[in-house]
Every structure is written in structure tokens, then in C-alpha cells.
Amino acid sequence: MKKIIFATFASTLLLGLSVPPLETDAAAKTFKNCTELNKTYKGGIAKNSKVKNKGGKTKYKPKVSAKLYAANKSKDRDKDGIACER
């Protein structure tokens, strides 16, 4: 019984260390303007995946990130939930 518990624990630990961490927005960068933001995120930044663009057609799909959107909320001129959409 101890061997099974140890093997389960060891394999869980090994699996947890071998999986790369997901991308996090822990350090949400604030951009100076939309030109700078669009160099990194061509479609802008959406606060969630359910927002709809009020401005019509866009060329690129926005990056969805609540933290990045909050850091750059001032760049959402039409208040549709997408900052610097193109």
C-alpha cells in the first residue's frame, strides 16, 4: 500500500513539474498609446471573449485578457470592451 501511495505521489509531482506554466498576465503592461499596443497585440485587447466590437469590421482578432484590458482601459475610446481594436 505504501508503494502505491509513493508511486502516485511521485508521478503526480513529476507530472506537475514537467508541464510548462500557462501564460499569465501577472505583470500587465501599460502601453503609452494604441500604436505601441498594436505592435504587440495587432487586434487590441478585449476584456473577455464575449465582447462585441461596436466599430464594425476589424482585421485582427483581439487578445482576451482582463488584466491587460484593465491596465489599458483608457485606450478603449468607444467603451465596447476592446482597447485599440483594428
PDB file of N, CA, C and O in Angstrom:
ATOM      1  N   MET A   1       0.821  -1.193   0.000  1.00  0.00           N
ATOM      2  CA  MET A   1       0.000   0.000   0.000  1.00  0.00           C
ATOM      3  C   MET A   1       0.863   1.253   0.000  1.00  0.00           C
ATOM      4  O   MET A   1       0.553   2.209  -0.691  1.00  0.00           O
ATOM      5  N   LYS A   2       1.945   1.232   0.785  1.00  0.00           N
ATOM      6  CA  LYS A   2       2.833   2.386   0.835  1.00  0.00           C
ATOM      7  C   LYS A   2       3.499   2.622  -0.514  1.00  0.00           C
ATOM      8  O   LYS A   2       3.700   3.770  -0.910  1.00  0.00           O
ATOM      9  N   LYS A   3       3.831   1.542  -1.234  1.00  0.00           N
ATOM     10  CA  LYS A   3       4.459   1.680  -2.538  1.00  0.00           C
ATOM     11  C   LYS A   3       3.516   2.349  -3.543  1.00  0.00           C
ATOM     12  O   LYS A   3       3.945   3.172  -4.341  1.00  0.00           O
ATOM     13  N   ILE A   4       2.251   2.000  -3.491  1.00  0.00           N
ATOM     14  CA  ILE A   4       1.270   2.587  -4.407  1.00  0.00           C
ATOM     15  C   ILE A   4       1.092   4.072  -4.112  1.00  0.00           C
ATOM     16  O   ILE A   4       1.066   4.897  -5.027  1.00  0.00           O
ATOM     17  N   ILE A   5       1.005   4.419  -2.858  1.00  0.00           N
ATOM     18  CA  ILE A   5       0.848   5.823  -2.473  1.00  0.00           C
ATOM     19  C   ILE A   5       2.087   6.618  -2.882  1.00  0.00           C
ATOM     20  O   ILE A   5       1.978   7.712  -3.447  1.00  0.00           O
ATOM     21  N   PHE A   6       3.263   6.061  -2.637  1.00  0.00           N
ATOM     22  CA  PHE A   6       4.503   6.736  -3.013  1.00  0.00           C
ATOM     23  C   PHE A   6       4.600   6.900  -4.522  1.00  0.00           C
ATOM     24  O   PHE A   6       4.972   7.960  -5.020  1.00  0.00           O
ATOM     25  N   ALA A   7       4.249   5.869  -5.286  1.00  0.00           N
ATOM     26  CA  ALA A   7       4.314   5.929  -6.747  1.00  0.00           C
ATOM     27  C   ALA A   7       3.331   6.979  -7.286  1.00  0.00           C
ATOM     28  O   ALA A   7       3.655   7.735  -8.206  1.00  0.00           O
ATOM     29  N   THR A   8       2.149   7.024  -6.720  1.00  0.00           N
ATOM     30  CA  THR A   8       1.154   8.018  -7.134  1.00  0.00           C
ATOM     31  C   THR A   8       1.648   9.429  -6.829  1.00  0.00           C
ATOM     32  O   THR A   8       1.563  10.331  -7.670  1.00  0.00           O
ATOM     33  N   PHE A   9       2.181   9.628  -5.639  1.00  0.00           N
ATOM     34  CA  PHE A   9       2.704  10.931  -5.247  1.00  0.00           C
ATOM     35  C   PHE A   9       3.867  11.350  -6.136  1.00  0.00           C
ATOM     36  O   PHE A   9       3.932  12.484  -6.616  1.00  0.00           O
ATOM     37  N   ALA A  10       4.788  10.421  -6.392  1.00  0.00           N
ATOM     38  CA  ALA A  10       5.967  10.725  -7.203  1.00  0.00           C
ATOM     39  C   ALA A  10       5.570  11.052  -8.643  1.00  0.00           C
ATOM     40  O   ALA A  10       6.091  12.001  -9.238  1.00  0.00           O
ATOM     41  N   SER A  11       4.645  10.293  -9.211  1.00  0.00           N
ATOM     42  CA  SER A  11       4.240  10.557 -10.595  1.00  0.00           C
ATOM     43  C   SER A  11       3.470  11.878 -10.696  1.00  0.00           C
ATOM     44  O   SER A  11       3.624  12.616 -11.668  1.00  0.00           O
ATOM     45  N   THR A  12       2.677  12.191  -9.697  1.00  0.00           N
ATOM     46  CA  THR A  12       1.958  13.466  -9.683  1.00  0.00           C
ATOM     47  C   THR A  12       2.942  14.626  -9.588  1.00  0.00           C
ATOM     48  O   THR A  12       2.813  15.623 -10.298  1.00  0.00           O
ATOM     49  N   LEU A  13       3.918  14.507  -8.737  1.00  0.00           N
ATOM     50  CA  LEU A  13       4.934  15.537  -8.584  1.00  0.00           C
ATOM     51  C   LEU A  13       5.733  15.706  -9.863  1.00  0.00           C
ATOM     52  O   LEU A  13       5.966  16.823 -10.322  1.00  0.00           O
ATOM     53  N   LEU A  14       6.140  14.596 -10.472  1.00  0.00           N
ATOM     54  CA  LEU A  14       6.910  14.642 -11.716  1.00  0.00           C
ATOM     55  C   LEU A  14       6.100  15.267 -12.841  1.00  0.00           C
ATOM     56  O   LEU A  14       6.596  16.102 -13.589  1.00  0.00           O
ATOM     57  N   LEU A  15       4.845  14.903 -12.957  1.00  0.00           N
ATOM     58  CA  LEU A  15       3.974  15.459 -13.990  1.00  0.00           C
ATOM     59  C   LEU A  15       3.766  16.954 -13.766  1.00  0.00           C
ATOM     60  O   LEU A  15       3.787  17.741 -14.706  1.00  0.00           O
ATOM     61  N   GLY A  16       3.592  17.359 -12.533  1.00  0.00           N
ATOM     62  CA  GLY A  16       3.393  18.766 -12.222  1.00  0.00           C
ATOM     63  C   GLY A  16       4.598  19.616 -12.554  1.00  0.00           C
ATOM     64  O   GLY A  16       4.471  20.772 -12.959  1.00  0.00           O
ATOM     65  N   LEU A  17       5.784  19.065 -12.422  1.00  0.00           N
ATOM     66  CA  LEU A  17       6.998  19.808 -12.729  1.00  0.00           C
ATOM     67  C   LEU A  17       7.313  19.822 -14.217  1.00  0.00           C
ATOM     68  O   LEU A  17       7.987  20.724 -14.699  1.00  0.00           O
ATOM     69  N   SER A  18       6.818  18.840 -14.969  1.00  0.00           N
ATOM     70  CA  SER A  18       7.157  18.762 -16.379  1.00  0.00           C
ATOM     71  C   SER A  18       6.215  19.567 -17.268  1.00  0.00           C
ATOM     72  O   SER A  18       6.539  19.848 -18.408  1.00  0.00           O
ATOM     73  N   VAL A  19       5.049  19.959 -16.793  1.00  0.00           N
ATOM     74  CA  VAL A  19       4.101  20.733 -17.581  1.00  0.00           C
ATOM     75  C   VAL A  19       4.492  22.203 -17.512  1.00  0.00           C
ATOM     76  O   VAL A  19       4.644  22.758 -16.430  1.00  0.00           O
ATOM     77  N   PRO A  20       4.674  22.860 -18.666  1.00  0.00           N
ATOM     78  CA  PRO A  20       5.052  24.276 -18.634  1.00  0.00           C
ATOM     79  C   PRO A  20       3.905  25.125 -18.112  1.00  0.00           C
ATOM     80  O   PRO A  20       2.736  24.807 -18.338  1.00  0.00           O
ATOM     81  N   PRO A  21       4.207  26.191 -17.410  1.00  0.00           N
ATOM     82  CA  PRO A  21       3.143  27.033 -16.866  1.00  0.00           C
ATOM     83  C   PRO A  21       2.396  27.748 -17.980  1.00  0.00           C
ATOM     84  O   PRO A  21       2.958  28.056 -19.028  1.00  0.00           O
ATOM     85  N   LEU A  22       1.119  27.986 -17.763  1.00  0.00           N
ATOM     86  CA  LEU A  22       0.317  28.725 -18.716  1.00  0.00           C
ATOM     87  C   LEU A  22       0.736  30.185 -18.713  1.00  0.00           C
ATOM     88  O   LEU A  22       1.256  30.687 -17.731  1.00  0.00           O
ATOM     89  N   GLU A  23       0.474  30.865 -19.830  1.00  0.00           N
ATOM     90  CA  GLU A  23       0.810  32.292 -19.913  1.00  0.00           C
ATOM     91  C   GLU A  23      -0.046  33.049 -18.908  1.00  0.00           C
ATOM     92  O   GLU A  23      -1.252  32.897 -18.852  1.00  0.00           O
ATOM     93  N   THR A  24       0.605  33.865 -18.113  1.00  0.00           N
ATOM     94  CA  THR A  24      -0.129  34.668 -17.146  1.00  0.00           C
ATOM     95  C   THR A  24       0.078  36.132 -17.440  1.00  0.00           C
ATOM     96  O   THR A  24       1.058  36.520 -18.058  1.00  0.00           O
ATOM     97  N   ASP A  25      -0.850  36.922 -17.016  1.00  0.00           N
ATOM     98  CA  ASP A  25      -0.765  38.362 -17.196  1.00  0.00           C
ATOM     99  C   ASP A  25      -0.430  39.019 -15.873  1.00  0.00           C
ATOM    100  O   ASP A  25      -0.933  40.083 -15.541  1.00  0.00           O
ATOM    101  N   ALA A  26       0.416  38.336 -15.072  1.00  0.00           N
ATOM    102  CA  ALA A  26       0.738  38.838 -13.740  1.00  0.00           C
ATOM    103  C   ALA A  26       1.316  40.254 -13.814  1.00  0.00           C
ATOM    104  O   ALA A  26       1.008  41.093 -12.987  1.00  0.00           O
ATOM    105  N   ALA A  27       2.129  40.498 -14.805  1.00  0.00           N
ATOM    106  CA  ALA A  27       2.704  41.830 -14.979  1.00  0.00           C
ATOM    107  C   ALA A  27       2.024  42.470 -16.183  1.00  0.00           C
ATOM    108  O   ALA A  27       2.565  42.493 -17.273  1.00  0.00           O
ATOM    109  N   ALA A  28       0.796  42.930 -15.994  1.00  0.00           N
ATOM    110  CA  ALA A  28       0.035  43.530 -17.085  1.00  0.00           C
ATOM    111  C   ALA A  28       0.687  44.842 -17.490  1.00  0.00           C
ATOM    112  O   ALA A  28       0.745  45.789 -16.715  1.00  0.00           O
ATOM    113  N   LYS A  29       1.181  44.870 -18.699  1.00  0.00           N
ATOM    114  CA  LYS A  29       1.909  46.040 -19.190  1.00  0.00           C
ATOM    115  C   LYS A  29       0.943  47.138 -19.615  1.00  0.00           C
ATOM    116  O   LYS A  29      -0.058  46.886 -20.266  1.00  0.00           O
ATOM    117  N   THR A  30       1.261  48.348 -19.248  1.00  0.00           N
ATOM    118  CA  THR A  30       0.503  49.507 -19.688  1.00  0.00           C
ATOM    119  C   THR A  30       1.264  50.150 -20.849  1.00  0.00           C
ATOM    120  O   THR A  30       2.438  50.466 -20.719  1.00  0.00           O
ATOM    121  N   PHE A  31       0.586  50.299 -21.967  1.00  0.00           N
ATOM    122  CA  PHE A  31       1.200  50.885 -23.160  1.00  0.00           C
ATOM    123  C   PHE A  31       0.929  52.387 -23.198  1.00  0.00           C
ATOM    124  O   PHE A  31      -0.084  52.862 -22.704  1.00  0.00           O
ATOM    125  N   LYS A  32       1.841  53.133 -23.841  1.00  0.00           N
ATOM    126  CA  LYS A  32       1.699  54.594 -23.927  1.00  0.00           C
ATOM    127  C   LYS A  32       0.554  54.992 -24.845  1.00  0.00           C
ATOM    128  O   LYS A  32      -0.147  55.955 -24.572  1.00  0.00           O
ATOM    129  N   ASN A  33       0.386  54.271 -25.954  1.00  0.00           N
ATOM    130  CA  ASN A  33      -0.657  54.606 -26.913  1.00  0.00           C
ATOM    131  C   ASN A  33      -1.042  53.359 -27.708  1.00  0.00           C
ATOM    132  O   ASN A  33      -0.443  52.303 -27.551  1.00  0.00           O
ATOM    133  N   CYS A  34      -2.047  53.504 -28.580  1.00  0.00           N
ATOM    134  CA  CYS A  34      -2.525  52.360 -29.352  1.00  0.00           C
ATOM    135  C   CYS A  34      -1.504  51.869 -30.372  1.00  0.00           C
ATOM    136  O   CYS A  34      -1.446  50.676 -30.664  1.00  0.00           O
ATOM    137  N   THR A  35      -0.696  52.753 -30.899  1.00  0.00           N
ATOM    138  CA  THR A  35       0.335  52.341 -31.857  1.00  0.00           C
ATOM    139  C   THR A  35       1.302  51.366 -31.207  1.00  0.00           C
ATOM    140  O   THR A  35       1.639  50.324 -31.773  1.00  0.00           O
ATOM    141  N   GLU A  36       1.727  51.687 -29.997  1.00  0.00           N
ATOM    142  CA  GLU A  36       2.633  50.810 -29.250  1.00  0.00           C
ATOM    143  C   GLU A  36       1.936  49.494 -28.889  1.00  0.00           C
ATOM    144  O   GLU A  36       2.521  48.425 -29.013  1.00  0.00           O
ATOM    145  N   LEU A  37       0.688  49.573 -28.450  1.00  0.00           N
ATOM    146  CA  LEU A  37      -0.069  48.374 -28.078  1.00  0.00           C
ATOM    147  C   LEU A  37      -0.264  47.468 -29.284  1.00  0.00           C
ATOM    148  O   LEU A  37      -0.109  46.250 -29.194  1.00  0.00           O
ATOM    149  N   ASN A  38      -0.591  48.041 -30.449  1.00  0.00           N
ATOM    150  CA  ASN A  38      -0.849  47.238 -31.643  1.00  0.00           C
ATOM    151  C   ASN A  38       0.403  46.591 -32.219  1.00  0.00           C
ATOM    152  O   ASN A  38       0.298  45.659 -33.010  1.00  0.00           O
ATOM    153  N   LYS A  39       1.581  47.044 -31.844  1.00  0.00           N
ATOM    154  CA  LYS A  39       2.805  46.358 -32.259  1.00  0.00           C
ATOM    155  C   LYS A  39       2.895  44.983 -31.601  1.00  0.00           C
ATOM    156  O   LYS A  39       3.393  44.033 -32.188  1.00  0.00           O
ATOM    157  N   THR A  40       2.396  44.891 -30.373  1.00  0.00           N
ATOM    158  CA  THR A  40       2.418  43.628 -29.642  1.00  0.00           C
ATOM    159  C   THR A  40       1.143  42.823 -29.858  1.00  0.00           C
ATOM    160  O   THR A  40       1.185  41.621 -30.075  1.00  0.00           O
ATOM    161  N   TYR A  41      -0.009  43.485 -29.795  1.00  0.00           N
ATOM    162  CA  TYR A  41      -1.318  42.843 -29.945  1.00  0.00           C
ATOM    163  C   TYR A  41      -2.042  43.504 -31.108  1.00  0.00           C
ATOM    164  O   TYR A  41      -2.704  44.524 -30.946  1.00  0.00           O
ATOM    165  N   LYS A  42      -1.917  42.929 -32.313  1.00  0.00           N
ATOM    166  CA  LYS A  42      -2.450  43.552 -33.521  1.00  0.00           C
ATOM    167  C   LYS A  42      -3.946  43.831 -33.456  1.00  0.00           C
ATOM    168  O   LYS A  42      -4.405  44.828 -33.989  1.00  0.00           O
ATOM    169  N   GLY A  43      -4.707  42.976 -32.817  1.00  0.00           N
ATOM    170  CA  GLY A  43      -6.154  43.157 -32.749  1.00  0.00           C
ATOM    171  C   GLY A  43      -6.620  43.914 -31.526  1.00  0.00           C
ATOM    172  O   GLY A  43      -7.818  44.050 -31.294  1.00  0.00           O
ATOM    173  N   GLY A  44      -5.698  44.411 -30.719  1.00  0.00           N
ATOM    174  CA  GLY A  44      -6.052  45.095 -29.483  1.00  0.00           C
ATOM    175  C   GLY A  44      -6.201  44.108 -28.336  1.00  0.00           C
ATOM    176  O   GLY A  44      -5.776  42.958 -28.429  1.00  0.00           O
ATOM    177  N   ILE A  45      -6.847  44.567 -27.258  1.00  0.00           N
ATOM    178  CA  ILE A  45      -7.030  43.732 -26.074  1.00  0.00           C
ATOM    179  C   ILE A  45      -8.494  43.786 -25.661  1.00  0.00           C
ATOM    180  O   ILE A  45      -9.042  44.863 -25.431  1.00  0.00           O
ATOM    181  N   ALA A  46      -9.125  42.619 -25.560  1.00  0.00           N
ATOM    182  CA  ALA A  46     -10.518  42.529 -25.130  1.00  0.00           C
ATOM    183  C   ALA A  46     -10.564  42.110 -23.671  1.00  0.00           C
ATOM    184  O   ALA A  46      -9.741  41.318 -23.212  1.00  0.00           O
ATOM    185  N   LYS A  47     -11.562  42.631 -22.922  1.00  0.00           N
ATOM    186  CA  LYS A  47     -11.628  42.267 -21.503  1.00  0.00           C
ATOM    187  C   LYS A  47     -12.177  40.867 -21.292  1.00  0.00           C
ATOM    188  O   LYS A  47     -11.877  40.229 -20.301  1.00  0.00           O
ATOM    189  N   ASN A  48     -13.000  40.353 -22.219  1.00  0.00           N
ATOM    190  CA  ASN A  48     -13.423  38.952 -22.171  1.00  0.00           C
ATOM    191  C   ASN A  48     -13.814  38.506 -23.578  1.00  0.00           C
ATOM    192  O   ASN A  48     -13.893  39.311 -24.499  1.00  0.00           O
ATOM    193  N   SER A  49     -14.075  37.231 -23.755  1.00  0.00           N
ATOM    194  CA  SER A  49     -14.335  36.689 -25.086  1.00  0.00           C
ATOM    195  C   SER A  49     -15.749  36.981 -25.586  1.00  0.00           C
ATOM    196  O   SER A  49     -16.060  36.728 -26.742  1.00  0.00           O
ATOM    197  N   LYS A  50     -16.599  37.511 -24.753  1.00  0.00           N
ATOM    198  CA  LYS A  50     -17.988  37.753 -25.133  1.00  0.00           C
ATOM    199  C   LYS A  50     -18.252  39.162 -25.671  1.00  0.00           C
ATOM    200  O   LYS A  50     -19.345  39.440 -26.135  1.00  0.00           O
ATOM    201  N   VAL A  51     -17.274  40.052 -25.612  1.00  0.00           N
ATOM    202  CA  VAL A  51     -17.490  41.428 -26.058  1.00  0.00           C
ATOM    203  C   VAL A  51     -17.610  41.501 -27.573  1.00  0.00           C
ATOM    204  O   VAL A  51     -17.006  40.724 -28.299  1.00  0.00           O
ATOM    205  N   LYS A  52     -18.422  42.430 -28.041  1.00  0.00           N
ATOM    206  CA  LYS A  52     -18.622  42.656 -29.471  1.00  0.00           C
ATOM    207  C   LYS A  52     -18.100  44.035 -29.838  1.00  0.00           C
ATOM    208  O   LYS A  52     -18.293  44.996 -29.103  1.00  0.00           O
ATOM    209  N   ASN A  53     -17.477  44.137 -30.993  1.00  0.00           N
ATOM    210  CA  ASN A  53     -16.913  45.386 -31.461  1.00  0.00           C
ATOM    211  C   ASN A  53     -18.022  46.304 -31.979  1.00  0.00           C
ATOM    212  O   ASN A  53     -18.785  45.920 -32.852  1.00  0.00           O
ATOM    213  N   LYS A  54     -18.104  47.509 -31.453  1.00  0.00           N
ATOM    214  CA  LYS A  54     -19.097  48.485 -31.898  1.00  0.00           C
ATOM    215  C   LYS A  54     -18.675  49.173 -33.189  1.00  0.00           C
ATOM    216  O   LYS A  54     -19.501  49.700 -33.910  1.00  0.00           O
ATOM    217  N   GLY A  55     -17.394  49.193 -33.462  1.00  0.00           N
ATOM    218  CA  GLY A  55     -16.859  49.959 -34.583  1.00  0.00           C
ATOM    219  C   GLY A  55     -16.988  49.298 -35.940  1.00  0.00           C
ATOM    220  O   GLY A  55     -16.555  49.847 -36.942  1.00  0.00           O
ATOM    221  N   GLY A  56     -17.541  48.143 -36.045  1.00  0.00           N
ATOM    222  CA  GLY A  56     -17.674  47.465 -37.332  1.00  0.00           C
ATOM    223  C   GLY A  56     -16.630  46.391 -37.529  1.00  0.00           C
ATOM    224  O   GLY A  56     -16.166  45.775 -36.579  1.00  0.00           O
ATOM    225  N   LYS A  57     -16.246  46.163 -38.783  1.00  0.00           N
ATOM    226  CA  LYS A  57     -15.300  45.098 -39.116  1.00  0.00           C
ATOM    227  C   LYS A  57     -13.897  45.436 -38.634  1.00  0.00           C
ATOM    228  O   LYS A  57     -13.485  46.588 -38.636  1.00  0.00           O
ATOM    229  N   THR A  58     -13.182  44.397 -38.237  1.00  0.00           N
ATOM    230  CA  THR A  58     -11.779  44.547 -37.835  1.00  0.00           C
ATOM    231  C   THR A  58     -10.945  43.536 -38.610  1.00  0.00           C
ATOM    232  O   THR A  58     -11.443  42.507 -39.053  1.00  0.00           O
ATOM    233  N   LYS A  59      -9.675  43.838 -38.774  1.00  0.00           N
ATOM    234  CA  LYS A  59      -8.762  42.947 -39.490  1.00  0.00           C
ATOM    235  C   LYS A  59      -8.280  41.794 -38.619  1.00  0.00           C
ATOM    236  O   LYS A  59      -8.077  40.691 -39.090  1.00  0.00           O
ATOM    237  N   TYR A  60      -8.069  42.067 -37.332  1.00  0.00           N
ATOM    238  CA  TYR A  60      -7.432  41.098 -36.446  1.00  0.00           C
ATOM    239  C   TYR A  60      -8.316  40.789 -35.245  1.00  0.00           C
ATOM    240  O   TYR A  60      -9.080  41.628 -34.791  1.00  0.00           O
ATOM    241  N   LYS A  61      -8.139  39.587 -34.723  1.00  0.00           N
ATOM    242  CA  LYS A  61      -8.857  39.178 -33.522  1.00  0.00           C
ATOM    243  C   LYS A  61      -8.106  39.695 -32.295  1.00  0.00           C
ATOM    244  O   LYS A  61      -6.889  39.562 -32.208  1.00  0.00           O
ATOM    245  N   PRO A  62      -8.819  40.275 -31.322  1.00  0.00           N
ATOM    246  CA  PRO A  62      -8.119  40.816 -30.148  1.00  0.00           C
ATOM    247  C   PRO A  62      -7.655  39.731 -29.175  1.00  0.00           C
ATOM    248  O   PRO A  62      -8.221  38.641 -29.118  1.00  0.00           O
ATOM    249  N   LYS A  63      -6.622  40.050 -28.424  1.00  0.00           N
ATOM    250  CA  LYS A  63      -6.141  39.192 -27.329  1.00  0.00           C
ATOM    251  C   LYS A  63      -7.105  39.360 -26.169  1.00  0.00           C
ATOM    252  O   LYS A  63      -7.462  40.483 -25.808  1.00  0.00           O
ATOM    253  N   VAL A  64      -7.571  38.271 -25.603  1.00  0.00           N
ATOM    254  CA  VAL A  64      -8.503  38.330 -24.478  1.00  0.00           C
ATOM    255  C   VAL A  64      -7.726  38.238 -23.173  1.00  0.00           C
ATOM    256  O   VAL A  64      -7.053  37.244 -22.911  1.00  0.00           O
ATOM    257  N   SER A  65      -7.798  39.306 -22.371  1.00  0.00           N
ATOM    258  CA  SER A  65      -7.122  39.334 -21.081  1.00  0.00           C
ATOM    259  C   SER A  65      -7.717  40.447 -20.229  1.00  0.00           C
ATOM    260  O   SER A  65      -7.593  41.628 -20.561  1.00  0.00           O
ATOM    261  N   ALA A  66      -8.355  40.061 -19.145  1.00  0.00           N
ATOM    262  CA  ALA A  66      -8.979  41.052 -18.261  1.00  0.00           C
ATOM    263  C   ALA A  66      -7.932  41.955 -17.603  1.00  0.00           C
ATOM    264  O   ALA A  66      -8.147  43.164 -17.478  1.00  0.00           O
ATOM    265  N   LYS A  67      -6.787  41.394 -17.230  1.00  0.00           N
ATOM    266  CA  LYS A  67      -5.752  42.195 -16.569  1.00  0.00           C
ATOM    267  C   LYS A  67      -5.112  43.190 -17.529  1.00  0.00           C
ATOM    268  O   LYS A  67      -4.896  44.348 -17.177  1.00  0.00           O
ATOM    269  N   LEU A  68      -4.786  42.742 -18.748  1.00  0.00           N
ATOM    270  CA  LEU A  68      -4.212  43.655 -19.733  1.00  0.00           C
ATOM    271  C   LEU A  68      -5.213  44.741 -20.115  1.00  0.00           C
ATOM    272  O   LEU A  68      -4.848  45.901 -20.290  1.00  0.00           O
ATOM    273  N   TYR A  69      -6.483  44.357 -20.258  1.00  0.00           N
ATOM    274  CA  TYR A  69      -7.506  45.349 -20.588  1.00  0.00           C
ATOM    275  C   TYR A  69      -7.621  46.393 -19.478  1.00  0.00           C
ATOM    276  O   TYR A  69      -7.687  47.586 -19.743  1.00  0.00           O
ATOM    277  N   ALA A  70      -7.639  45.942 -18.235  1.00  0.00           N
ATOM    278  CA  ALA A  70      -7.747  46.876 -17.107  1.00  0.00           C
ATOM    279  C   ALA A  70      -6.564  47.843 -17.076  1.00  0.00           C
ATOM    280  O   ALA A  70      -6.736  49.020 -16.765  1.00  0.00           O
ATOM    281  N   ALA A  71      -5.374  47.362 -17.409  1.00  0.00           N
ATOM    282  CA  ALA A  71      -4.188  48.225 -17.408  1.00  0.00           C
ATOM    283  C   ALA A  71      -4.219  49.242 -18.548  1.00  0.00           C
ATOM    284  O   ALA A  71      -3.586  50.288 -18.465  1.00  0.00           O
ATOM    285  N   ASN A  72      -4.979  48.939 -19.617  1.00  0.00           N
ATOM    286  CA  ASN A  72      -5.021  49.817 -20.793  1.00  0.00           C
ATOM    287  C   ASN A  72      -6.442  50.277 -21.121  1.00  0.00           C
ATOM    288  O   ASN A  72      -6.747  50.599 -22.265  1.00  0.00           O
ATOM    289  N   LYS A  73      -7.291  50.307 -20.126  1.00  0.00           N
ATOM    290  CA  LYS A  73      -8.702  50.653 -20.310  1.00  0.00           C
ATOM    291  C   LYS A  73      -8.887  52.053 -20.897  1.00  0.00           C
ATOM    292  O   LYS A  73      -9.837  52.304 -21.637  1.00  0.00           O
ATOM    293  N   SER A  74      -7.992  52.953 -20.605  1.00  0.00           N
ATOM    294  CA  SER A  74      -8.113  54.332 -21.099  1.00  0.00           C
ATOM    295  C   SER A  74      -8.013  54.407 -22.627  1.00  0.00           C
ATOM    296  O   SER A  74      -8.423  55.396 -23.228  1.00  0.00           O
ATOM    297  N   LYS A  75      -7.495  53.369 -23.260  1.00  0.00           N
ATOM    298  CA  LYS A  75      -7.349  53.358 -24.711  1.00  0.00           C
ATOM    299  C   LYS A  75      -8.573  52.798 -25.432  1.00  0.00           C
ATOM    300  O   LYS A  75      -8.584  52.685 -26.648  1.00  0.00           O
ATOM    301  N   ASP A  76      -9.616  52.452 -24.697  1.00  0.00           N
ATOM    302  CA  ASP A  76     -10.871  51.972 -25.276  1.00  0.00           C
ATOM    303  C   ASP A  76     -11.792  53.175 -25.468  1.00  0.00           C
ATOM    304  O   ASP A  76     -12.641  53.483 -24.640  1.00  0.00           O
ATOM    305  N   ARG A  77     -11.624  53.859 -26.598  1.00  0.00           N
ATOM    306  CA  ARG A  77     -12.342  55.117 -26.815  1.00  0.00           C
ATOM    307  C   ARG A  77     -13.844  54.937 -26.980  1.00  0.00           C
ATOM    308  O   ARG A  77     -14.617  55.763 -26.528  1.00  0.00           O
ATOM    309  N   ASP A  78     -14.292  53.838 -27.609  1.00  0.00           N
ATOM    310  CA  ASP A  78     -15.727  53.662 -27.813  1.00  0.00           C
ATOM    311  C   ASP A  78     -16.397  52.832 -26.711  1.00  0.00           C
ATOM    312  O   ASP A  78     -17.584  52.534 -26.788  1.00  0.00           O
ATOM    313  N   LYS A  79     -15.656  52.483 -25.687  1.00  0.00           N
ATOM    314  CA  LYS A  79     -16.166  51.791 -24.486  1.00  0.00           C
ATOM    315  C   LYS A  79     -16.915  50.490 -24.828  1.00  0.00           C
ATOM    316  O   LYS A  79     -17.917  50.165 -24.224  1.00  0.00           O
ATOM    317  N   ASP A  80     -16.380  49.740 -25.789  1.00  0.00           N
ATOM    318  CA  ASP A  80     -17.016  48.486 -26.166  1.00  0.00           C
ATOM    319  C   ASP A  80     -16.366  47.261 -25.537  1.00  0.00           C
ATOM    320  O   ASP A  80     -16.775  46.138 -25.774  1.00  0.00           O
ATOM    321  N   GLY A  81     -15.339  47.465 -24.715  1.00  0.00           N
ATOM    322  CA  GLY A  81     -14.662  46.349 -24.053  1.00  0.00           C
ATOM    323  C   GLY A  81     -13.442  45.857 -24.804  1.00  0.00           C
ATOM    324  O   GLY A  81     -12.844  44.853 -24.429  1.00  0.00           O
ATOM    325  N   ILE A  82     -13.071  46.549 -25.901  1.00  0.00           N
ATOM    326  CA  ILE A  82     -11.877  46.202 -26.651  1.00  0.00           C
ATOM    327  C   ILE A  82     -11.020  47.452 -26.794  1.00  0.00           C
ATOM    328  O   ILE A  82     -11.452  48.435 -27.379  1.00  0.00           O
ATOM    329  N   ALA A  83      -9.819  47.411 -26.257  1.00  0.00           N
ATOM    330  CA  ALA A  83      -8.908  48.559 -26.332  1.00  0.00           C
ATOM    331  C   ALA A  83      -8.068  48.452 -27.601  1.00  0.00           C
ATOM    332  O   ALA A  83      -7.497  47.409 -27.880  1.00  0.00           O
ATOM    333  N   CYS A  84      -8.026  49.522 -28.376  1.00  0.00           N
ATOM    334  CA  CYS A  84      -7.175  49.630 -29.570  1.00  0.00           C
ATOM    335  C   CYS A  84      -7.463  48.577 -30.642  1.00  0.00           C
ATOM    336  O   CYS A  84      -6.544  48.043 -31.269  1.00  0.00           O
ATOM    337  N   GLU A  85      -8.719  48.278 -30.882  1.00  0.00           N
ATOM    338  CA  GLU A  85      -9.045  47.286 -31.922  1.00  0.00           C
ATOM    339  C   GLU A  85      -8.720  47.836 -33.301  1.00  0.00           C
ATOM    340  O   GLU A  85      -8.805  49.020 -33.558  1.00  0.00           O
ATOM    341  N   ARG A  86      -8.291  46.921 -34.198  1.00  0.00           N
ATOM    342  CA  ARG A  86      -8.018  47.291 -35.592  1.00  0.00           C
ATOM    343  C   ARG A  86      -8.692  46.282 -36.483  1.00  0.00           C
ATOM    344  O   ARG A  86      -8.690  45.134 -36.244  1.00  0.00           O
TER     345      ARG A  86
END
